[in-house]
Amino acid sequence: MKRSIFLATGLLVLNLTATRVFAQTTQDTTKKTTQDTAKAAAPAVEAASDVVGALASNADYSNALTAVKSAKLDSVLKTGGPYTIFAPHNNSLTTAKLDSLQKDPAKLASILKGHVVTGKYGKKEIIAALKAGKGKATVTTLDGQTLTLSLAGSKLQITNAAGSSAQVTLFDLIGANGIVDGINGVLLPK
């Protein structure tokens, strides 16, 4: 009996924590601009033609879009799927960093594949995975690496096998064949 109560209490705490974490707004607050609320909400209603189009729908991730095109992954990501791209914000994937990575397209492609997983992992699916995994979940990237999703305080954190981590700052840029979730770092391999 005590064990059942303890288990029920633990699940309730996990549920409340996950709900609080994901109650955060899906709007990226790192860019300090004023927008008409009706215009800002429009992209979420209408899905882009594909996950690359979803990435292109938010200018704060333009460097990630440029990187995807430079690595020639856009043709892969426009077909098949579903895919989830954990896209680094422009503040993390700076133009200088991008210029440096573009000099080695193979390395760039390898880094980017570590940000793309097969499957649709929007806010709703991540909450369900965290609940099922009792606070942790794992997903597999296009190149076979494991990303671990967990809570870091009230934020969702993503960590790769090399220990590189970032927090999700934007959820659910919808494309017909997947989702883009914005992150505040670049997940670098060993």
PDB file of C-alpha atoms in Angstrom:
ATOM      1  CA  MET A   1       0.000   0.000   0.000  1.00  0.00           C
ATOM      2  CA  LYS A   2       2.774   2.439   0.947  1.00  0.00           C
ATOM      3  CA  ARG A   3       4.610   1.566  -2.251  1.00  0.00           C
ATOM      4  CA  SER A   4       1.527   2.381  -4.365  1.00  0.00           C
ATOM      5  CA  ILE A   5       1.081   5.727  -2.633  1.00  0.00           C
ATOM      6  CA  PHE A   6       4.781   6.514  -3.066  1.00  0.00           C
ATOM      7  CA  LEU A   7       4.622   5.588  -6.775  1.00  0.00           C
ATOM      8  CA  ALA A   8       1.454   7.630  -7.319  1.00  0.00           C
ATOM      9  CA  THR A   9       3.020  10.618  -5.550  1.00  0.00           C
ATOM     10  CA  GLY A  10       6.177  10.329  -7.648  1.00  0.00           C
ATOM     11  CA  LEU A  11       4.195  10.222 -10.901  1.00  0.00           C
ATOM     12  CA  LEU A  12       2.126  13.206  -9.795  1.00  0.00           C
ATOM     13  CA  VAL A  13       5.275  15.232  -9.056  1.00  0.00           C
ATOM     14  CA  LEU A  14       6.777  14.245 -12.428  1.00  0.00           C
ATOM     15  CA  ASN A  15       3.557  15.209 -14.207  1.00  0.00           C
ATOM     16  CA  LEU A  16       3.387  18.590 -12.451  1.00  0.00           C
ATOM     17  CA  THR A  17       7.047  19.289 -13.202  1.00  0.00           C
ATOM     18  CA  ALA A  18       6.712  18.355 -16.870  1.00  0.00           C
ATOM     19  CA  THR A  19       3.546  20.426 -17.178  1.00  0.00           C
ATOM     20  CA  ARG A  20       5.267  23.438 -15.591  1.00  0.00           C
ATOM     21  CA  VAL A  21       8.287  23.051 -17.862  1.00  0.00           C
ATOM     22  CA  PHE A  22       6.244  22.892 -21.001  1.00  0.00           C
ATOM     23  CA  ALA A  23       3.848  25.627 -19.991  1.00  0.00           C
ATOM     24  CA  GLN A  24       6.535  28.047 -21.123  1.00  0.00           C
ATOM     25  CA  THR A  25       5.733  30.031 -24.218  1.00  0.00           C
ATOM     26  CA  THR A  26       6.774  28.653 -27.593  1.00  0.00           C
ATOM     27  CA  GLN A  27       7.848  32.084 -28.805  1.00  0.00           C
ATOM     28  CA  ASP A  28      11.607  32.598 -28.937  1.00  0.00           C
ATOM     29  CA  THR A  29      12.317  35.463 -26.548  1.00  0.00           C
ATOM     30  CA  THR A  30      15.975  35.997 -27.432  1.00  0.00           C
ATOM     31  CA  LYS A  31      15.039  38.431 -30.192  1.00  0.00           C
ATOM     32  CA  LYS A  32      13.788  41.731 -28.822  1.00  0.00           C
ATOM     33  CA  THR A  33      11.239  42.846 -31.398  1.00  0.00           C
ATOM     34  CA  THR A  34       7.606  43.781 -31.213  1.00  0.00           C
ATOM     35  CA  GLN A  35       5.182  41.889 -33.422  1.00  0.00           C
ATOM     36  CA  ASP A  36       1.455  41.893 -33.979  1.00  0.00           C
ATOM     37  CA  THR A  37       0.175  38.842 -32.082  1.00  0.00           C
ATOM     38  CA  ALA A  38      -2.100  37.752 -34.916  1.00  0.00           C
ATOM     39  CA  LYS A  39       0.791  37.793 -37.375  1.00  0.00           C
ATOM     40  CA  ALA A  40       3.149  35.976 -34.974  1.00  0.00           C
ATOM     41  CA  ALA A  41       0.649  33.154 -34.444  1.00  0.00           C
ATOM     42  CA  ALA A  42      -0.041  32.599 -38.151  1.00  0.00           C
ATOM     43  CA  PRO A  43       2.984  30.347 -38.928  1.00  0.00           C
ATOM     44  CA  ALA A  44       1.966  27.879 -36.187  1.00  0.00           C
ATOM     45  CA  VAL A  45      -1.473  27.425 -37.759  1.00  0.00           C
ATOM     46  CA  GLU A  46      -0.253  26.743 -41.256  1.00  0.00           C
ATOM     47  CA  ALA A  47       2.312  23.985 -41.770  1.00  0.00           C
ATOM     48  CA  ALA A  48       5.233  24.587 -44.095  1.00  0.00           C
ATOM     49  CA  SER A  49       5.602  22.313 -47.106  1.00  0.00           C
ATOM     50  CA  ASP A  50       8.394  20.377 -45.343  1.00  0.00           C
ATOM     51  CA  VAL A  51      10.694  20.542 -42.319  1.00  0.00           C
ATOM     52  CA  VAL A  52      13.226  22.693 -44.234  1.00  0.00           C
ATOM     53  CA  GLY A  53      10.413  25.156 -44.971  1.00  0.00           C
ATOM     54  CA  ALA A  54       9.515  25.145 -41.275  1.00  0.00           C
ATOM     55  CA  LEU A  55      13.136  25.991 -40.450  1.00  0.00           C
ATOM     56  CA  ALA A  56      13.045  28.806 -43.018  1.00  0.00           C
ATOM     57  CA  SER A  57       9.893  30.240 -41.407  1.00  0.00           C
ATOM     58  CA  ASN A  58      11.807  31.745 -38.479  1.00  0.00           C
ATOM     59  CA  ALA A  59      14.646  34.198 -39.181  1.00  0.00           C
ATOM     60  CA  ASP A  60      16.242  33.468 -35.785  1.00  0.00           C
ATOM     61  CA  TYR A  61      17.359  30.113 -37.237  1.00  0.00           C
ATOM     62  CA  SER A  62      18.629  31.375 -40.611  1.00  0.00           C
ATOM     63  CA  ASN A  63      22.211  30.234 -39.905  1.00  0.00           C
ATOM     64  CA  ALA A  64      20.938  26.699 -39.240  1.00  0.00           C
ATOM     65  CA  LEU A  65      19.056  26.834 -42.543  1.00  0.00           C
ATOM     66  CA  THR A  66      22.196  28.002 -44.348  1.00  0.00           C
ATOM     67  CA  ALA A  67      24.158  25.174 -42.721  1.00  0.00           C
ATOM     68  CA  VAL A  68      21.573  22.574 -43.811  1.00  0.00           C
ATOM     69  CA  LYS A  69      21.771  23.849 -47.386  1.00  0.00           C
ATOM     70  CA  SER A  70      25.593  24.036 -47.351  1.00  0.00           C
ATOM     71  CA  ALA A  71      25.832  20.448 -46.141  1.00  0.00           C
ATOM     72  CA  LYS A  72      23.335  19.443 -48.863  1.00  0.00           C
ATOM     73  CA  LEU A  73      20.991  17.923 -46.268  1.00  0.00           C
ATOM     74  CA  ASP A  74      18.024  19.939 -47.495  1.00  0.00           C
ATOM     75  CA  SER A  75      17.275  17.421 -50.263  1.00  0.00           C
ATOM     76  CA  VAL A  76      17.243  14.588 -47.698  1.00  0.00           C
ATOM     77  CA  LEU A  77      15.048  16.500 -45.240  1.00  0.00           C
ATOM     78  CA  LYS A  78      12.506  17.579 -47.873  1.00  0.00           C
ATOM     79  CA  THR A  79      11.465  13.984 -48.529  1.00  0.00           C
ATOM     80  CA  GLY A  80      10.580  11.090 -46.272  1.00  0.00           C
ATOM     81  CA  GLY A  81      10.379  11.650 -42.564  1.00  0.00           C
ATOM     82  CA  PRO A  82       8.957  12.506 -40.235  1.00  0.00           C
ATOM     83  CA  TYR A  83      11.996  14.371 -38.908  1.00  0.00           C
ATOM     84  CA  THR A  84      12.671  16.599 -35.935  1.00  0.00           C
ATOM     85  CA  ILE A  85      15.412  19.190 -36.256  1.00  0.00           C
ATOM     86  CA  PHE A  86      16.852  20.566 -33.020  1.00  0.00           C
ATOM     87  CA  ALA A  87      18.034  23.796 -34.643  1.00  0.00           C
ATOM     88  CA  PRO A  88      20.642  26.038 -33.021  1.00  0.00           C
ATOM     89  CA  HIS A  89      19.585  29.678 -32.656  1.00  0.00           C
ATOM     90  CA  ASN A  90      21.628  32.276 -34.553  1.00  0.00           C
ATOM     91  CA  ASN A  91      23.143  33.388 -31.214  1.00  0.00           C
ATOM     92  CA  SER A  92      24.657  29.889 -30.866  1.00  0.00           C
ATOM     93  CA  LEU A  93      25.493  29.126 -34.474  1.00  0.00           C
ATOM     94  CA  THR A  94      27.013  32.505 -35.272  1.00  0.00           C
ATOM     95  CA  THR A  95      27.958  33.584 -38.760  1.00  0.00           C
ATOM     96  CA  ALA A  96      31.652  33.267 -37.840  1.00  0.00           C
ATOM     97  CA  LYS A  97      31.139  29.696 -36.575  1.00  0.00           C
ATOM     98  CA  LEU A  98      29.108  28.846 -39.669  1.00  0.00           C
ATOM     99  CA  ASP A  99      31.775  30.272 -42.002  1.00  0.00           C
ATOM    100  CA  SER A 100      34.397  28.130 -40.276  1.00  0.00           C
ATOM    101  CA  LEU A 101      32.262  24.972 -40.518  1.00  0.00           C
ATOM    102  CA  GLN A 102      31.428  25.565 -44.185  1.00  0.00           C
ATOM    103  CA  LYS A 103      35.112  25.092 -45.029  1.00  0.00           C
ATOM    104  CA  ASP A 104      34.691  21.388 -44.182  1.00  0.00           C
ATOM    105  CA  PRO A 105      31.312  20.230 -45.592  1.00  0.00           C
ATOM    106  CA  ALA A 106      31.766  16.655 -44.315  1.00  0.00           C
ATOM    107  CA  LYS A 107      32.293  17.877 -40.739  1.00  0.00           C
ATOM    108  CA  LEU A 108      29.364  20.276 -41.081  1.00  0.00           C
ATOM    109  CA  ALA A 109      27.092  17.458 -42.314  1.00  0.00           C
ATOM    110  CA  SER A 110      28.214  15.248 -39.416  1.00  0.00           C
ATOM    111  CA  ILE A 111      27.440  17.962 -36.856  1.00  0.00           C
ATOM    112  CA  LEU A 112      24.044  18.676 -38.418  1.00  0.00           C
ATOM    113  CA  LYS A 113      23.043  14.998 -38.526  1.00  0.00           C
ATOM    114  CA  GLY A 114      23.570  15.050 -34.765  1.00  0.00           C
ATOM    115  CA  HIS A 115      20.737  17.604 -34.553  1.00  0.00           C
ATOM    116  CA  VAL A 116      18.191  15.664 -36.639  1.00  0.00           C
ATOM    117  CA  VAL A 117      16.178  12.698 -35.405  1.00  0.00           C
ATOM    118  CA  THR A 118      13.748  10.468 -37.191  1.00  0.00           C
ATOM    119  CA  GLY A 119      10.277  10.921 -35.755  1.00  0.00           C
ATOM    120  CA  LYS A 120       8.049  13.817 -34.783  1.00  0.00           C
ATOM    121  CA  TYR A 121       9.012  15.288 -31.405  1.00  0.00           C
ATOM    122  CA  GLY A 122       7.019  18.408 -30.738  1.00  0.00           C
ATOM    123  CA  LYS A 123       6.146  19.646 -27.269  1.00  0.00           C
ATOM    124  CA  LYS A 124       3.294  17.152 -26.843  1.00  0.00           C
ATOM    125  CA  GLU A 125       5.384  14.133 -27.896  1.00  0.00           C
ATOM    126  CA  ILE A 126       8.340  15.171 -25.726  1.00  0.00           C
ATOM    127  CA  ILE A 127       6.116  15.526 -22.649  1.00  0.00           C
ATOM    128  CA  ALA A 128       4.708  12.038 -23.290  1.00  0.00           C
ATOM    129  CA  ALA A 129       8.219  10.580 -23.737  1.00  0.00           C
ATOM    130  CA  LEU A 130       9.450  12.225 -20.525  1.00  0.00           C
ATOM    131  CA  LYS A 131       6.449  10.913 -18.586  1.00  0.00           C
ATOM    132  CA  ALA A 132       6.978   7.404 -19.950  1.00  0.00           C
ATOM    133  CA  GLY A 133      10.709   7.551 -19.157  1.00  0.00           C
ATOM    134  CA  LYS A 134      10.187   8.995 -15.661  1.00  0.00           C
ATOM    135  CA  GLY A 135      11.916  12.258 -16.486  1.00  0.00           C
ATOM    136  CA  LYS A 136      14.294  11.100 -19.240  1.00  0.00           C
ATOM    137  CA  ALA A 137      13.902  10.024 -22.830  1.00  0.00           C
ATOM    138  CA  THR A 138      16.287   9.098 -25.609  1.00  0.00           C
ATOM    139  CA  VAL A 139      16.035   9.628 -29.351  1.00  0.00           C
ATOM    140  CA  THR A 140      18.340   8.523 -32.159  1.00  0.00           C
ATOM    141  CA  THR A 141      19.881  10.964 -34.633  1.00  0.00           C
ATOM    142  CA  LEU A 142      20.231  10.428 -38.383  1.00  0.00           C
ATOM    143  CA  ASP A 143      23.798   9.230 -37.879  1.00  0.00           C
ATOM    144  CA  GLY A 144      22.868   6.764 -35.116  1.00  0.00           C
ATOM    145  CA  GLN A 145      23.903   8.809 -32.076  1.00  0.00           C
ATOM    146  CA  THR A 146      21.752   8.971 -28.964  1.00  0.00           C
ATOM    147  CA  LEU A 147      20.352  12.242 -27.673  1.00  0.00           C
ATOM    148  CA  THR A 148      19.081  12.258 -24.095  1.00  0.00           C
ATOM    149  CA  LEU A 149      16.167  14.524 -23.253  1.00  0.00           C
ATOM    150  CA  SER A 150      15.818  15.519 -19.601  1.00  0.00           C
ATOM    151  CA  LEU A 151      14.710  18.335 -17.364  1.00  0.00           C
ATOM    152  CA  ALA A 152      17.290  20.836 -16.129  1.00  0.00           C
ATOM    153  CA  GLY A 153      15.325  22.785 -13.564  1.00  0.00           C
ATOM    154  CA  SER A 154      12.317  23.994 -15.503  1.00  0.00           C
ATOM    155  CA  LYS A 155      13.894  23.697 -18.954  1.00  0.00           C
ATOM    156  CA  LEU A 156      14.149  20.819 -21.401  1.00  0.00           C
ATOM    157  CA  GLN A 157      17.784  19.874 -21.936  1.00  0.00           C
ATOM    158  CA  ILE A 158      19.211  17.821 -24.792  1.00  0.00           C
ATOM    159  CA  THR A 159      22.565  16.085 -24.330  1.00  0.00           C
ATOM    160  CA  ASN A 160      24.495  14.058 -26.913  1.00  0.00           C
ATOM    161  CA  ALA A 161      26.858  11.135 -26.284  1.00  0.00           C
ATOM    162  CA  ALA A 162      29.857  13.500 -26.172  1.00  0.00           C
ATOM    163  CA  GLY A 163      28.274  15.406 -23.281  1.00  0.00           C
ATOM    164  CA  SER A 164      27.482  18.506 -25.322  1.00  0.00           C
ATOM    165  CA  SER A 165      24.130  19.945 -24.280  1.00  0.00           C
ATOM    166  CA  ALA A 166      21.630  22.687 -25.081  1.00  0.00           C
ATOM    167  CA  GLN A 167      18.216  23.758 -23.878  1.00  0.00           C
ATOM    168  CA  VAL A 168      15.095  23.920 -26.017  1.00  0.00           C
ATOM    169  CA  THR A 169      14.005  27.539 -26.399  1.00  0.00           C
ATOM    170  CA  LEU A 170      11.333  27.172 -29.094  1.00  0.00           C
ATOM    171  CA  PHE A 171       8.859  24.379 -29.823  1.00  0.00           C
ATOM    172  CA  ASP A 172       6.835  23.280 -32.810  1.00  0.00           C
ATOM    173  CA  LEU A 173       7.740  25.004 -36.042  1.00  0.00           C
ATOM    174  CA  ILE A 174       5.572  22.641 -38.100  1.00  0.00           C
ATOM    175  CA  GLY A 175       6.417  21.248 -41.517  1.00  0.00           C
ATOM    176  CA  ALA A 176       4.454  18.679 -43.493  1.00  0.00           C
ATOM    177  CA  ASN A 177       7.102  16.019 -42.791  1.00  0.00           C
ATOM    178  CA  GLY A 178       8.302  17.060 -39.353  1.00  0.00           C
ATOM    179  CA  ILE A 179       8.969  19.641 -36.683  1.00  0.00           C
ATOM    180  CA  VAL A 180      11.716  22.100 -35.805  1.00  0.00           C
ATOM    181  CA  ASP A 181      12.483  22.791 -32.142  1.00  0.00           C
ATOM    182  CA  GLY A 182      14.934  25.614 -31.456  1.00  0.00           C
ATOM    183  CA  ILE A 183      17.874  25.158 -29.072  1.00  0.00           C
ATOM    184  CA  ASN A 184      20.355  27.554 -27.468  1.00  0.00           C
ATOM    185  CA  GLY A 185      23.554  25.701 -28.377  1.00  0.00           C
ATOM    186  CA  VAL A 186      25.337  23.550 -30.916  1.00  0.00           C
ATOM    187  CA  LEU A 187      25.623  19.831 -30.077  1.00  0.00           C
ATOM    188  CA  LEU A 188      29.236  19.108 -30.967  1.00  0.00           C
ATOM    189  CA  PRO A 189      30.591  15.556 -31.347  1.00  0.00           C
ATOM    190  CA  LYS A 190      33.759  14.350 -29.630  1.00  0.00           C
TER     191      LYS A 190
END
